[in-house]
Tab-separated table of C-alpha atoms in Angstrom:
chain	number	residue	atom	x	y	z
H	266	UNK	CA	-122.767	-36.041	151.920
H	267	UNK	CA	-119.877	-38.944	153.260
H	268	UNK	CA	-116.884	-38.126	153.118
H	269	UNK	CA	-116.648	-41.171	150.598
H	270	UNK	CA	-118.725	-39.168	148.395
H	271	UNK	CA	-116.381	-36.581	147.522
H	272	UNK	CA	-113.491	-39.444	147.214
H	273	UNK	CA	-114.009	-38.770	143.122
H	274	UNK	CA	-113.043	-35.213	143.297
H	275	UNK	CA	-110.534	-35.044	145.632
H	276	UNK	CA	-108.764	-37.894	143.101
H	277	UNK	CA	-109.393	-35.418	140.167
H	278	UNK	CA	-107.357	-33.194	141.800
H	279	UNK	CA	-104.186	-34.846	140.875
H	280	UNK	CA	-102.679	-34.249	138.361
H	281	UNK	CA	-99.848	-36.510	138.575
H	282	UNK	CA	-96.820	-34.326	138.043
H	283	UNK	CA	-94.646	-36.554	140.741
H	284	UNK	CA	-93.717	-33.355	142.531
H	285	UNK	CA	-94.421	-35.094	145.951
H	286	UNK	CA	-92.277	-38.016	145.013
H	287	UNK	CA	-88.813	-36.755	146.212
H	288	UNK	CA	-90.838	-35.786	149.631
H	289	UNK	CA	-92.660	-39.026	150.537
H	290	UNK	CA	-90.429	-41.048	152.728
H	291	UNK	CA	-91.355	-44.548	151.828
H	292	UNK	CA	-90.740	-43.302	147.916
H	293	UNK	CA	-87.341	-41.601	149.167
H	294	UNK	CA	-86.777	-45.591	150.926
H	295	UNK	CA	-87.880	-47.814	148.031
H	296	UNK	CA	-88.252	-45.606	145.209
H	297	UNK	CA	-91.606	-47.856	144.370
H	298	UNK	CA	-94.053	-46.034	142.921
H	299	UNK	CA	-96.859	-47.513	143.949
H	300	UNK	CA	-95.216	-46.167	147.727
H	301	UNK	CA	-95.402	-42.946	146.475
H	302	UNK	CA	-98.465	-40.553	147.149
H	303	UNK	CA	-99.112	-40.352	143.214
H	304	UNK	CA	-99.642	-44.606	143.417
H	305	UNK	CA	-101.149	-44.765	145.722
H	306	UNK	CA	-103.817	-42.287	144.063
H	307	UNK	CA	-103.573	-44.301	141.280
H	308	UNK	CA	-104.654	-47.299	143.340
H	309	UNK	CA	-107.546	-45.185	145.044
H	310	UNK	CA	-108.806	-44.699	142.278
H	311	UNK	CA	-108.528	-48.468	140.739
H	312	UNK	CA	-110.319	-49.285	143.622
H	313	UNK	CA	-112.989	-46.712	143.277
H	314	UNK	CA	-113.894	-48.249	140.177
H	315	UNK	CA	-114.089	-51.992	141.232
H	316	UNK	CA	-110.776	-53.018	141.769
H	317	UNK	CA	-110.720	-55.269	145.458
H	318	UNK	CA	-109.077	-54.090	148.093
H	319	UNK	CA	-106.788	-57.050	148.158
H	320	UNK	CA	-103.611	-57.654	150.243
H	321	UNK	CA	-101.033	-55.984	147.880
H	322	UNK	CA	-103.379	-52.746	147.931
H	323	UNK	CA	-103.772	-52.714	151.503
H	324	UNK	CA	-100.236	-53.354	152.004
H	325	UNK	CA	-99.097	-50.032	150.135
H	326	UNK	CA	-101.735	-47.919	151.727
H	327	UNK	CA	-100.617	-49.508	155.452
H	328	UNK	CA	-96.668	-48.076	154.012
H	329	UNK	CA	-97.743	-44.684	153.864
H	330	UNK	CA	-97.252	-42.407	157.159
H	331	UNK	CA	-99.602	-39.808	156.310
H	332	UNK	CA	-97.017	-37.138	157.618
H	333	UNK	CA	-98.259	-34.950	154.558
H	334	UNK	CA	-95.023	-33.800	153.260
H	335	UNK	CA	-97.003	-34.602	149.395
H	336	UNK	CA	-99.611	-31.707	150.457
H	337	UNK	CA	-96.805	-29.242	151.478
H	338	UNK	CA	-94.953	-30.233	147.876
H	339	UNK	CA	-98.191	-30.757	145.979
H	340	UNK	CA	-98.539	-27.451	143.450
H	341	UNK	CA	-101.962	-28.318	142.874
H	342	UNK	CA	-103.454	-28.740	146.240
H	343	UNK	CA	-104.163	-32.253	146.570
H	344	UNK	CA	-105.886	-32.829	149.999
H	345	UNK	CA	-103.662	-36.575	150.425
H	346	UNK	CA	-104.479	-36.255	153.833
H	347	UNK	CA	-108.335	-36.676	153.391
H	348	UNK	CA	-107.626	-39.413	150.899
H	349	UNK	CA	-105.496	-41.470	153.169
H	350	UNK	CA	-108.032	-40.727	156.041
H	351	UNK	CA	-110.838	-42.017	153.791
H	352	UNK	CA	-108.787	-44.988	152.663
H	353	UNK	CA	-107.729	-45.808	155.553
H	354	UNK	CA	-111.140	-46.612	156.960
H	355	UNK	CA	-111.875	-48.222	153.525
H	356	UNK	CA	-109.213	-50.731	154.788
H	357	UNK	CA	-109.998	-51.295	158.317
H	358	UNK	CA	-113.679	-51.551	156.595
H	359	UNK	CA	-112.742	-54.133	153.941
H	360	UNK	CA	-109.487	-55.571	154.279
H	361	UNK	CA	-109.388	-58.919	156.134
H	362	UNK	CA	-106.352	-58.731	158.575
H	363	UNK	CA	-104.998	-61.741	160.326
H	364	UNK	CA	-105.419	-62.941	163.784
H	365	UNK	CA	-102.116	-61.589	164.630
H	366	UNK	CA	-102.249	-58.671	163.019
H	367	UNK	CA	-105.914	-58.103	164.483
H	368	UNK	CA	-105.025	-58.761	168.117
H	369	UNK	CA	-101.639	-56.370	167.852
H	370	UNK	CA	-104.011	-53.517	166.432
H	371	UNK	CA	-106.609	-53.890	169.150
H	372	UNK	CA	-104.296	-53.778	172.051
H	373	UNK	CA	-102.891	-50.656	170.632
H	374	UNK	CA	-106.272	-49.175	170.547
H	375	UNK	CA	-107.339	-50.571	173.982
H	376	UNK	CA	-104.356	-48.785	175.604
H	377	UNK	CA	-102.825	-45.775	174.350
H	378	UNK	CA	-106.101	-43.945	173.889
H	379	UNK	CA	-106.882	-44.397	177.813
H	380	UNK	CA	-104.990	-42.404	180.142
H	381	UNK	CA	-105.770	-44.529	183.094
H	382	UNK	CA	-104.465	-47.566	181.586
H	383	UNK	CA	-101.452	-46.075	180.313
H	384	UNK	CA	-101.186	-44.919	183.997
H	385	UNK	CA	-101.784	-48.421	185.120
H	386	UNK	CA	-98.782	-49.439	182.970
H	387	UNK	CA	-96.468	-46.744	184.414
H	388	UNK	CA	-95.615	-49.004	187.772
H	389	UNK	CA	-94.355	-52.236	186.352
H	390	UNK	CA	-92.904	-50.783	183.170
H	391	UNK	CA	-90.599	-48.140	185.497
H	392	UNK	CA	-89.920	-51.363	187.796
H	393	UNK	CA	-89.155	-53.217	184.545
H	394	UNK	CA	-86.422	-50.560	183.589
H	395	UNK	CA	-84.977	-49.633	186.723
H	396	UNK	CA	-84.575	-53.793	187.802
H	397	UNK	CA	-82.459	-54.506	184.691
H	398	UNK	CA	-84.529	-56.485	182.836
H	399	UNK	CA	-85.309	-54.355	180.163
H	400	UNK	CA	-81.334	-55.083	179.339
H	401	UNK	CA	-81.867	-58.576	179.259
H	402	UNK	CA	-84.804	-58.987	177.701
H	403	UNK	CA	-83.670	-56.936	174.669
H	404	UNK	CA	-79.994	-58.368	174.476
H	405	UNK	CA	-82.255	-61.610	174.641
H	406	UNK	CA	-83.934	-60.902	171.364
H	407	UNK	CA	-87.371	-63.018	172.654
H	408	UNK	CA	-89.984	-59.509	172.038
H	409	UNK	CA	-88.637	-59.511	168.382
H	410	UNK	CA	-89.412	-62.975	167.846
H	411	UNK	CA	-92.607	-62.976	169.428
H	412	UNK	CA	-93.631	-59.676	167.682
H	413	UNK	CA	-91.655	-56.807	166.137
H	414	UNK	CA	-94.908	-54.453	166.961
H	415	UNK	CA	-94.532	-55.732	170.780
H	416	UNK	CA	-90.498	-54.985	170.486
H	417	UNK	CA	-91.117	-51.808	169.099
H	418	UNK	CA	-93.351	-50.698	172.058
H	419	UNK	CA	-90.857	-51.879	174.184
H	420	UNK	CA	-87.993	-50.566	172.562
H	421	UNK	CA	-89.633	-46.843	172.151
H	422	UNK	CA	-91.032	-46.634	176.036
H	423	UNK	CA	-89.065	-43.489	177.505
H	424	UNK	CA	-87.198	-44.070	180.937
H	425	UNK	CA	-90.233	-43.167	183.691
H	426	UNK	CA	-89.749	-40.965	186.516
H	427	UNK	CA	-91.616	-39.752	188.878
H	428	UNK	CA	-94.993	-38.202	187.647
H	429	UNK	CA	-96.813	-35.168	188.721
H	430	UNK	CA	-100.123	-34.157	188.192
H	431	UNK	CA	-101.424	-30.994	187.601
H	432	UNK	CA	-104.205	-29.140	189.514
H	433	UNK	CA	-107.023	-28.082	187.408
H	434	UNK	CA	-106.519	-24.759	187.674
H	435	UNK	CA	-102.882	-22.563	187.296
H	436	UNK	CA	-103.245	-19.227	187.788
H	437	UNK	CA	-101.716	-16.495	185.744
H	438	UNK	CA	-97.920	-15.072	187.536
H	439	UNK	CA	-98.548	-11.332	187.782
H	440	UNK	CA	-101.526	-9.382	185.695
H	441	UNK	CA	-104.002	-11.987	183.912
H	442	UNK	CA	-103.867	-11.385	179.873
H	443	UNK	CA	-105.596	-14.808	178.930
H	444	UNK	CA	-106.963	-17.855	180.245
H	445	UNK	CA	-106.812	-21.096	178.525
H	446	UNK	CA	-107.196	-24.305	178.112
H	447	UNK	CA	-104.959	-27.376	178.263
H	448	UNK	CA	-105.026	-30.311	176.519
H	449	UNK	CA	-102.928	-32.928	178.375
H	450	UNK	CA	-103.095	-35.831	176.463
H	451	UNK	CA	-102.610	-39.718	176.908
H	452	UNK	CA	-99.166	-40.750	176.069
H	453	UNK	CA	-98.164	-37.013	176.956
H	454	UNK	CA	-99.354	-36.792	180.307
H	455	UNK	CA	-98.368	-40.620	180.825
H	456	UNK	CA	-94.789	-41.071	179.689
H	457	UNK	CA	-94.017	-37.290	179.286
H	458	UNK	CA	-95.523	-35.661	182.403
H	459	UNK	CA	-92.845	-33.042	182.405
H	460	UNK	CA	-93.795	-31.338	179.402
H	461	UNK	CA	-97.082	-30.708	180.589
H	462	UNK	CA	-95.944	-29.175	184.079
H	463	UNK	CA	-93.671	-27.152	182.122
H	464	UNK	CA	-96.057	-26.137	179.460
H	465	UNK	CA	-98.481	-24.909	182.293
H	466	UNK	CA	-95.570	-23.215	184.106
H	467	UNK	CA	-94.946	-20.932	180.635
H	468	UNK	CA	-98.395	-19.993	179.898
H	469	UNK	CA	-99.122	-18.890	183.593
H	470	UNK	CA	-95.882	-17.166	183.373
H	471	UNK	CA	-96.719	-15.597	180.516
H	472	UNK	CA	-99.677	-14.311	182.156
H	473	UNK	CA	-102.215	-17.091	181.183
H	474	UNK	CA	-104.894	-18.794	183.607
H	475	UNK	CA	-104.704	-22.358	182.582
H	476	UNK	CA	-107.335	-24.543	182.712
H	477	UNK	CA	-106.929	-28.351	182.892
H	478	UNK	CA	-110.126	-30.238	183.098
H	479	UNK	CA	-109.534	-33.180	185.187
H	480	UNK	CA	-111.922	-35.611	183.203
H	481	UNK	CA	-110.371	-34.519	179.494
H	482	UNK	CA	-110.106	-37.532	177.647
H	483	UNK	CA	-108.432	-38.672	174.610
H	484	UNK	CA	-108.699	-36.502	171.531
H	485	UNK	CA	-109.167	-39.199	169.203
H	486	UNK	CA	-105.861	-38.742	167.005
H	487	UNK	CA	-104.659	-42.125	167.086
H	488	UNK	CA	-107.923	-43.110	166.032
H	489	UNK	CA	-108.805	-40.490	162.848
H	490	UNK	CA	-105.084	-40.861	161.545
H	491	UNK	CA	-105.324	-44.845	161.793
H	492	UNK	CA	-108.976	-45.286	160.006
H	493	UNK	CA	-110.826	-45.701	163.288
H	494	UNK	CA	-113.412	-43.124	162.106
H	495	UNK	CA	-116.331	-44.091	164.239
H	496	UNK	CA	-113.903	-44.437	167.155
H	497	UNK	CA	-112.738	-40.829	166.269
H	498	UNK	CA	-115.821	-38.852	166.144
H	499	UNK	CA	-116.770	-40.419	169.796
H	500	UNK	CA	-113.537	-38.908	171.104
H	501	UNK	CA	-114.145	-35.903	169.556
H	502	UNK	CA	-117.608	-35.424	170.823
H	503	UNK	CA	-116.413	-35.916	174.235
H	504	UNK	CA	-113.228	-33.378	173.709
H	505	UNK	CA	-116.072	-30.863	172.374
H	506	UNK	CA	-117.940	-30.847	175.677
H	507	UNK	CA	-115.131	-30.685	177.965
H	508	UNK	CA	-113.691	-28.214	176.664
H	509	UNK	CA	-116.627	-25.775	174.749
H	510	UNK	CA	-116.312	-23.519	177.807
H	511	UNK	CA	-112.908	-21.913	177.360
H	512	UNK	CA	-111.837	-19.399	174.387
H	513	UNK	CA	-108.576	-21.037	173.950
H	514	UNK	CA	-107.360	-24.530	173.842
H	515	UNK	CA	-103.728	-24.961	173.875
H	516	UNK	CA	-102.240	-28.321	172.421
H	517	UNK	CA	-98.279	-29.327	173.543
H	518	UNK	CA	-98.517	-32.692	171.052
H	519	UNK	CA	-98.613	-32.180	167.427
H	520	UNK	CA	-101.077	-35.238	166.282
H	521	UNK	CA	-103.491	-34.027	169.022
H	522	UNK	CA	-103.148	-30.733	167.407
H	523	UNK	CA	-103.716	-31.895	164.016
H	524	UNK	CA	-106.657	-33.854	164.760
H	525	UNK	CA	-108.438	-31.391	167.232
H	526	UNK	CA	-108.535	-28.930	163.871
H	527	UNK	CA	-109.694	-31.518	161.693
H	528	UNK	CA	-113.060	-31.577	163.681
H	529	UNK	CA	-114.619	-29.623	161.744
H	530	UNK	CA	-114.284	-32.006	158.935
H	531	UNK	CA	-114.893	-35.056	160.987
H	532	UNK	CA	-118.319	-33.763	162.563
H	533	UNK	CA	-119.299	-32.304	159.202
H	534	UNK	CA	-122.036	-34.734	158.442
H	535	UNK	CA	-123.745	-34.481	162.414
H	536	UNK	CA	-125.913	-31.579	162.200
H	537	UNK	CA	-126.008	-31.637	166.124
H	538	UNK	CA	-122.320	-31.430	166.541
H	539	UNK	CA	-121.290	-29.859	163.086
H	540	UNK	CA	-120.915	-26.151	164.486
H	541	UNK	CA	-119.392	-26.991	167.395
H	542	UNK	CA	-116.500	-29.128	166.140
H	543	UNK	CA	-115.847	-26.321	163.814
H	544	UNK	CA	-115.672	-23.811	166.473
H	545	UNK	CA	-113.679	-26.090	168.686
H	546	UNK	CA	-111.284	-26.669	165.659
H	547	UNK	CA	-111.416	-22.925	165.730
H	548	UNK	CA	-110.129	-21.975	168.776
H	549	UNK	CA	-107.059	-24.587	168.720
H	550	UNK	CA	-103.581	-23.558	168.945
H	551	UNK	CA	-100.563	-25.616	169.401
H	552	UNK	CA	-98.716	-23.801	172.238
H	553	UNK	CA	-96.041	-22.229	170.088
H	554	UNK	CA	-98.525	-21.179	167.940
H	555	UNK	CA	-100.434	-19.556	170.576
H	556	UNK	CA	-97.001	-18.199	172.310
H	557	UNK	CA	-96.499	-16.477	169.094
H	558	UNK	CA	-99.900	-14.853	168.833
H	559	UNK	CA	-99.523	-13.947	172.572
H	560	UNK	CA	-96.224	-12.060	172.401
H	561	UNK	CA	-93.738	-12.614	175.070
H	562	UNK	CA	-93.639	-11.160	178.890
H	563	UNK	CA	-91.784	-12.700	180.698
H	564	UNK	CA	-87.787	-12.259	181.254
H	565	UNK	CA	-85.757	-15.169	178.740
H	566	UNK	CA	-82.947	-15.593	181.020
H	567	UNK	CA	-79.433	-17.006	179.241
H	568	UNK	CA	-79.921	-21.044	178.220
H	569	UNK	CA	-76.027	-21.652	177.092
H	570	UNK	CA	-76.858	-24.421	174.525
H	571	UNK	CA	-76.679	-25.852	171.189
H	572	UNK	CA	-80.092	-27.244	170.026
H	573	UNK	CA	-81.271	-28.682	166.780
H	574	UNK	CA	-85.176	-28.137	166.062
H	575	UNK	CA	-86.970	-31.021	164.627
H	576	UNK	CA	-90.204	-30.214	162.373
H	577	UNK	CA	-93.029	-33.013	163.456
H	578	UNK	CA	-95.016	-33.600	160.093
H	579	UNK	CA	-98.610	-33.339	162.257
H	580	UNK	CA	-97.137	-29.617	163.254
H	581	UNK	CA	-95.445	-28.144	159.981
H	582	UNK	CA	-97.473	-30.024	157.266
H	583	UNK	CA	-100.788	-30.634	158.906
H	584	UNK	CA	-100.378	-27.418	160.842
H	585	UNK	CA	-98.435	-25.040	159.144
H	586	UNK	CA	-96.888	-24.004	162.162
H	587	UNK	CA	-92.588	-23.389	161.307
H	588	UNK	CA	-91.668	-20.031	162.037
H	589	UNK	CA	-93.166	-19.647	165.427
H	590	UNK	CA	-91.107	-22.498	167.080
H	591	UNK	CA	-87.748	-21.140	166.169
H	592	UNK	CA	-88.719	-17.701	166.865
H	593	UNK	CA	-89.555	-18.723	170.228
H	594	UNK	CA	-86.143	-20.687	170.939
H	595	UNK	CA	-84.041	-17.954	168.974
H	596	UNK	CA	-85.228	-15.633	171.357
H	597	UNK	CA	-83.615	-16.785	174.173
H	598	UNK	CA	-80.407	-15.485	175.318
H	599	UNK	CA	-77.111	-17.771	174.344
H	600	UNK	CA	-78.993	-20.429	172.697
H	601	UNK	CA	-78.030	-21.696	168.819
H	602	UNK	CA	-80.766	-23.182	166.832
H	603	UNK	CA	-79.408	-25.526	163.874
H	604	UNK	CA	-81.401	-27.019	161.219
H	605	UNK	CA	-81.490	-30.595	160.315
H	606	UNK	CA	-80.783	-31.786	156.835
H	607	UNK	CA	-83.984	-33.118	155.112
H	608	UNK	CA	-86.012	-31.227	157.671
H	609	UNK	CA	-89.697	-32.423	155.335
H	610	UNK	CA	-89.004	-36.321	155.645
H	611	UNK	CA	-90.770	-37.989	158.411
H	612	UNK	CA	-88.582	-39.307	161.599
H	613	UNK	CA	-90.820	-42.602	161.215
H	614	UNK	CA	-93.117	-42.307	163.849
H	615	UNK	CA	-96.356	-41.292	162.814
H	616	UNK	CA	-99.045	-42.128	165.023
H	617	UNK	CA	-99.051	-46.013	165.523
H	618	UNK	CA	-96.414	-46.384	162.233
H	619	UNK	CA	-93.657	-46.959	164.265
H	620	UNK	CA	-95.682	-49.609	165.881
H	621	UNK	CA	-97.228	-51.871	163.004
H	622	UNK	CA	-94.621	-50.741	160.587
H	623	UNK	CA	-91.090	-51.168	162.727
H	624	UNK	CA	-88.816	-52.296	159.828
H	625	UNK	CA	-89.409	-48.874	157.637
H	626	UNK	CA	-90.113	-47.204	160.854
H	627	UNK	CA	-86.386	-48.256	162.088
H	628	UNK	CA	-84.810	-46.999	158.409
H	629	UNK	CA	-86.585	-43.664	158.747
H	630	UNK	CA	-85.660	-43.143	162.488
H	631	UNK	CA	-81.774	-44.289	161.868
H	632	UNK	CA	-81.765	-41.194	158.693
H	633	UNK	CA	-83.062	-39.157	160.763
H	634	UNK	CA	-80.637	-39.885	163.968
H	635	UNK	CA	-77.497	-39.196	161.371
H	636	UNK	CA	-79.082	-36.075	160.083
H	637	UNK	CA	-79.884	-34.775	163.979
H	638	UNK	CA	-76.276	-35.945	165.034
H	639	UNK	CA	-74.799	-34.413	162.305
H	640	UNK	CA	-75.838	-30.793	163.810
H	641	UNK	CA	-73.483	-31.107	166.134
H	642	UNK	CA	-76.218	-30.095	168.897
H	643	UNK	CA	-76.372	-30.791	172.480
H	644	UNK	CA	-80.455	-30.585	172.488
H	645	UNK	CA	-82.963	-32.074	170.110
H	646	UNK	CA	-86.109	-30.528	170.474
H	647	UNK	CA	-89.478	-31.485	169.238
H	648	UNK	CA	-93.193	-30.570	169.364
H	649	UNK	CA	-94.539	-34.390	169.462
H	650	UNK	CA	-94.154	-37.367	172.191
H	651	UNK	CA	-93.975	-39.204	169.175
H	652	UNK	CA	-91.272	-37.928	167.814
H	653	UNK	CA	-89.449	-37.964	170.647
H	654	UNK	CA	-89.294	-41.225	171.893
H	655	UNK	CA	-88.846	-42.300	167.978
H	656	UNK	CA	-85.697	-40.266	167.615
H	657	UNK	CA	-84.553	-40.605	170.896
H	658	UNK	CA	-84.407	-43.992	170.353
H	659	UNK	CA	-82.653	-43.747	166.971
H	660	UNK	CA	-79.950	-41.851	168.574
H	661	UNK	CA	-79.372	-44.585	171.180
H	662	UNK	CA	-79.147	-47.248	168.639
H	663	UNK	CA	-76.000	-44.808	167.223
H	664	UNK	CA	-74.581	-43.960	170.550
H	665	UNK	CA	-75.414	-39.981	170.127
H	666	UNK	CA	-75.253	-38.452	173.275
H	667	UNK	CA	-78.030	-36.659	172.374
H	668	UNK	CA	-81.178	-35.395	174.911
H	669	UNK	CA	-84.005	-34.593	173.632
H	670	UNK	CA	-86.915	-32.192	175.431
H	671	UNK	CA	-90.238	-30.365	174.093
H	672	UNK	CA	-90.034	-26.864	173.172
H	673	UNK	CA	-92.194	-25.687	176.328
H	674	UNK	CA	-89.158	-27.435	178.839
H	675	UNK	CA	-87.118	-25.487	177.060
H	676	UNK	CA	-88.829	-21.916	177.604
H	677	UNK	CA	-89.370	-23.273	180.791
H	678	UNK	CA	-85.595	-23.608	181.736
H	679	UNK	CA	-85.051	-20.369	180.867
H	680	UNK	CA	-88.017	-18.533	182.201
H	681	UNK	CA	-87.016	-19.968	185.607
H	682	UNK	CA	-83.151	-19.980	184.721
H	683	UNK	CA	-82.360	-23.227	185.067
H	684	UNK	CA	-79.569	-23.348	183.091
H	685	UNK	CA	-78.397	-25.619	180.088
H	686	UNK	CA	-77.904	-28.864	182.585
H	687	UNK	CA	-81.881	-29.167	183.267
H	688	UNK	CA	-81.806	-29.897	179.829
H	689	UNK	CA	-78.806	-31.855	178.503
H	690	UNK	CA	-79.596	-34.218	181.314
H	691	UNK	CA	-82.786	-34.540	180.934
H	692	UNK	CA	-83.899	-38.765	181.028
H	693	UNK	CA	-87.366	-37.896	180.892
């Protein structure tokens, strides 16, 4: 059985209460139903009986995240995300897209899935920051004008430092409780290179062998959450075999996360692969997650500092994972952990939203800025690349002085005792 042959129950489900309307972004934006998960339902199902997928339809199922807030909300257990995921490929599928529109989408997909050509990128985009440029062009206006997509990319890319790469193996500080292994992933280990050094530095600290297969590939995220589905399942196949020899696969980036666990359901139909993407979905763990489970070792050290935690959607909705996260950071010494208002509405980013939606992207990011400002914190921390660079770049656009690091730099910091200035000055 397809998954588009269980489309007709997994529409029965709703009951169409409205529950997940005050907790679907683009609804809390617009307040148009058909943005809302219950319309857009209500348009699955017009279309599952004959309707075409024409360019209004496509248009509100392009609007919708899928950051799963509606399952969270949803007291009947509507599985949104699997219709969205389903729908989505119905539109890549069917829908007609423009030449434009067509050419944007495949240069996403030809890049940020690919590690080496992300890597590729790294030299002239640091030397395109660091030369000045970068002010220009945007005080310029020209990326806007030739494509808001383009000037989105542009306008989200981190600052670039110096990146370090990881040996394949880290071995465990003191006696050996676990080994693992690490998924580094592509925008991760390209624009945020830190987090995986420090998220290899905690495990082995917390007594972990870490292993980091040198050919690991993409995981196929970008792919499952954008309707890429054949795309997907390739990625996933190859994330299977490289990794099918360790127990344990820790995740630092919430989509990867997400989609690594979905597996199981994406290889459901492929009797050869079937009962190994459910045991590979099995042994996933985003690293707080797994931290959690592990227990904690090693000395926390004092980390002075205010920090406000932000919830990525692919970690607390998709994932479930809340608790451990704060737990984690409340545990060490000195630091505050404050909660941002409207914690359940997406930040905007969302995969590739941010990228082929900017305008409701920018709204999203800007509410979310005010709410993270509005803390009064020194730190933002999140479990996502994503995430980051979306917020971070929200609070640049409203002058918060604001830095913003992954939840392993911080256990990292004060493992090794950094202090509170390896953080609040962190660029990248």
């Amino acid at each position: 059985m397809s998954a588009q042959d269980d489309l007709p129950d997994l529409l029965n489900d709703c009951v169409h209460c409205g529950f997940c309307l005050p907790t679907c972004p683009t609804y809390v934006l617009w307040g148009e139903e058909m943005d809302s998960p219950r319309g857009r339902i209500h348009l699955m199902q017009q279309h599952l009986e004959g309707a075409p997928l024409n360019e209004p339809m496509a248009e509100h199922f392009d609007r919708c995240l899928g950051c799963m807030a509606c399952v969270t909300s949803c007291p009947s257990g509507v599985q949104y995300d699997r219709l969205i995921e389903i729908t989505r490929t119905q539109v890549e599928d069917e829908h007609p897209r423009s030449l434009k529109e067509r050419a944007i989408r495949e240069m996403v997909f030809q890049l940020f899935p690919y590690k080496r050509r992300l890597r590729a990128l790294r030299g002239p985009l640091r030397a395109y920051q660091k030369s000045g440029l970068e002010r220009l062009v945007r005080r310029s206006g020209v990326l806007e004008r030739l494509s808001p997509s383009i000037a989105a990319m542009e306008r989200l890319a981190p600052p670039l430092g110096k990146a370090p790469r990881l040996p394949e193996r880290v071995a465990a500080r003191g006696e050996r409780r676990a080994t693992v292994g690490m998924l580094t992933g592509c925008v991760q280990s390209e624009f945020f290179p830190g987090v995986n050094a420090a998220t290899a530095r905690v495990l082995a600290l917390e007594g972990c062998d870490v292993v980091i297969p040198r050919g690991q590939g993409c995981c196929g995220a970008l792919s499952l959450h954008s309707g890429r589905a054949g795309e997907a399942r390739a990625f996933a196949r190859r994330t299977i075999e490289t990794f099918e020899s360790v127990d344990v696969i820790v995740v630092n980036s919430a989509g990867c996360g997400s989609a690594m666990k979905e597996y199981r359901t994406l290889l459901a139909d492929e009797p050869a692969w079937a009962a190994r993407a459910a045991a590979l979905s099995d042994k996933t763990r985003d690293l707080a997650e797994y931290l959690a489970e592990l227990g904690p070792r090693a000395e926390r050290r004092p980390l002075p500092v205010t920090v406000a935690y932000h919830d990525a959607c692919h970690l607390a909705h998709a994932q479930g994972v809340r608790s451990q996260p704060r737990a984690l950071l409340a545990a060490i010494p000195e630091l505050t952990v404050r909660e941002i208002a409207e914690p359940d509405i997406c930040c905007g980013s969302a995969g590739t939203y941010n990228l082929f939606q900017p305008e409701a992207a920018g709204e999203l990011g800007d509410r979310k800025a005010v709410n993270v400002d509005a803390t009064g914190a020194e730190l933002l921390v999140a479990a996502n690349p994503g995430c980051s660079m979306q917020i971070a770049t929200a609070l640049r656009r409203r002058g918060a002085g604001i830095a913003v690091a992954h939840t392993a730099q911080v256990l990292d910091a004060s493992l090794r005792g950094l202090g509170r200035d390896a953080l609040v000055a962190r660029t990248s």
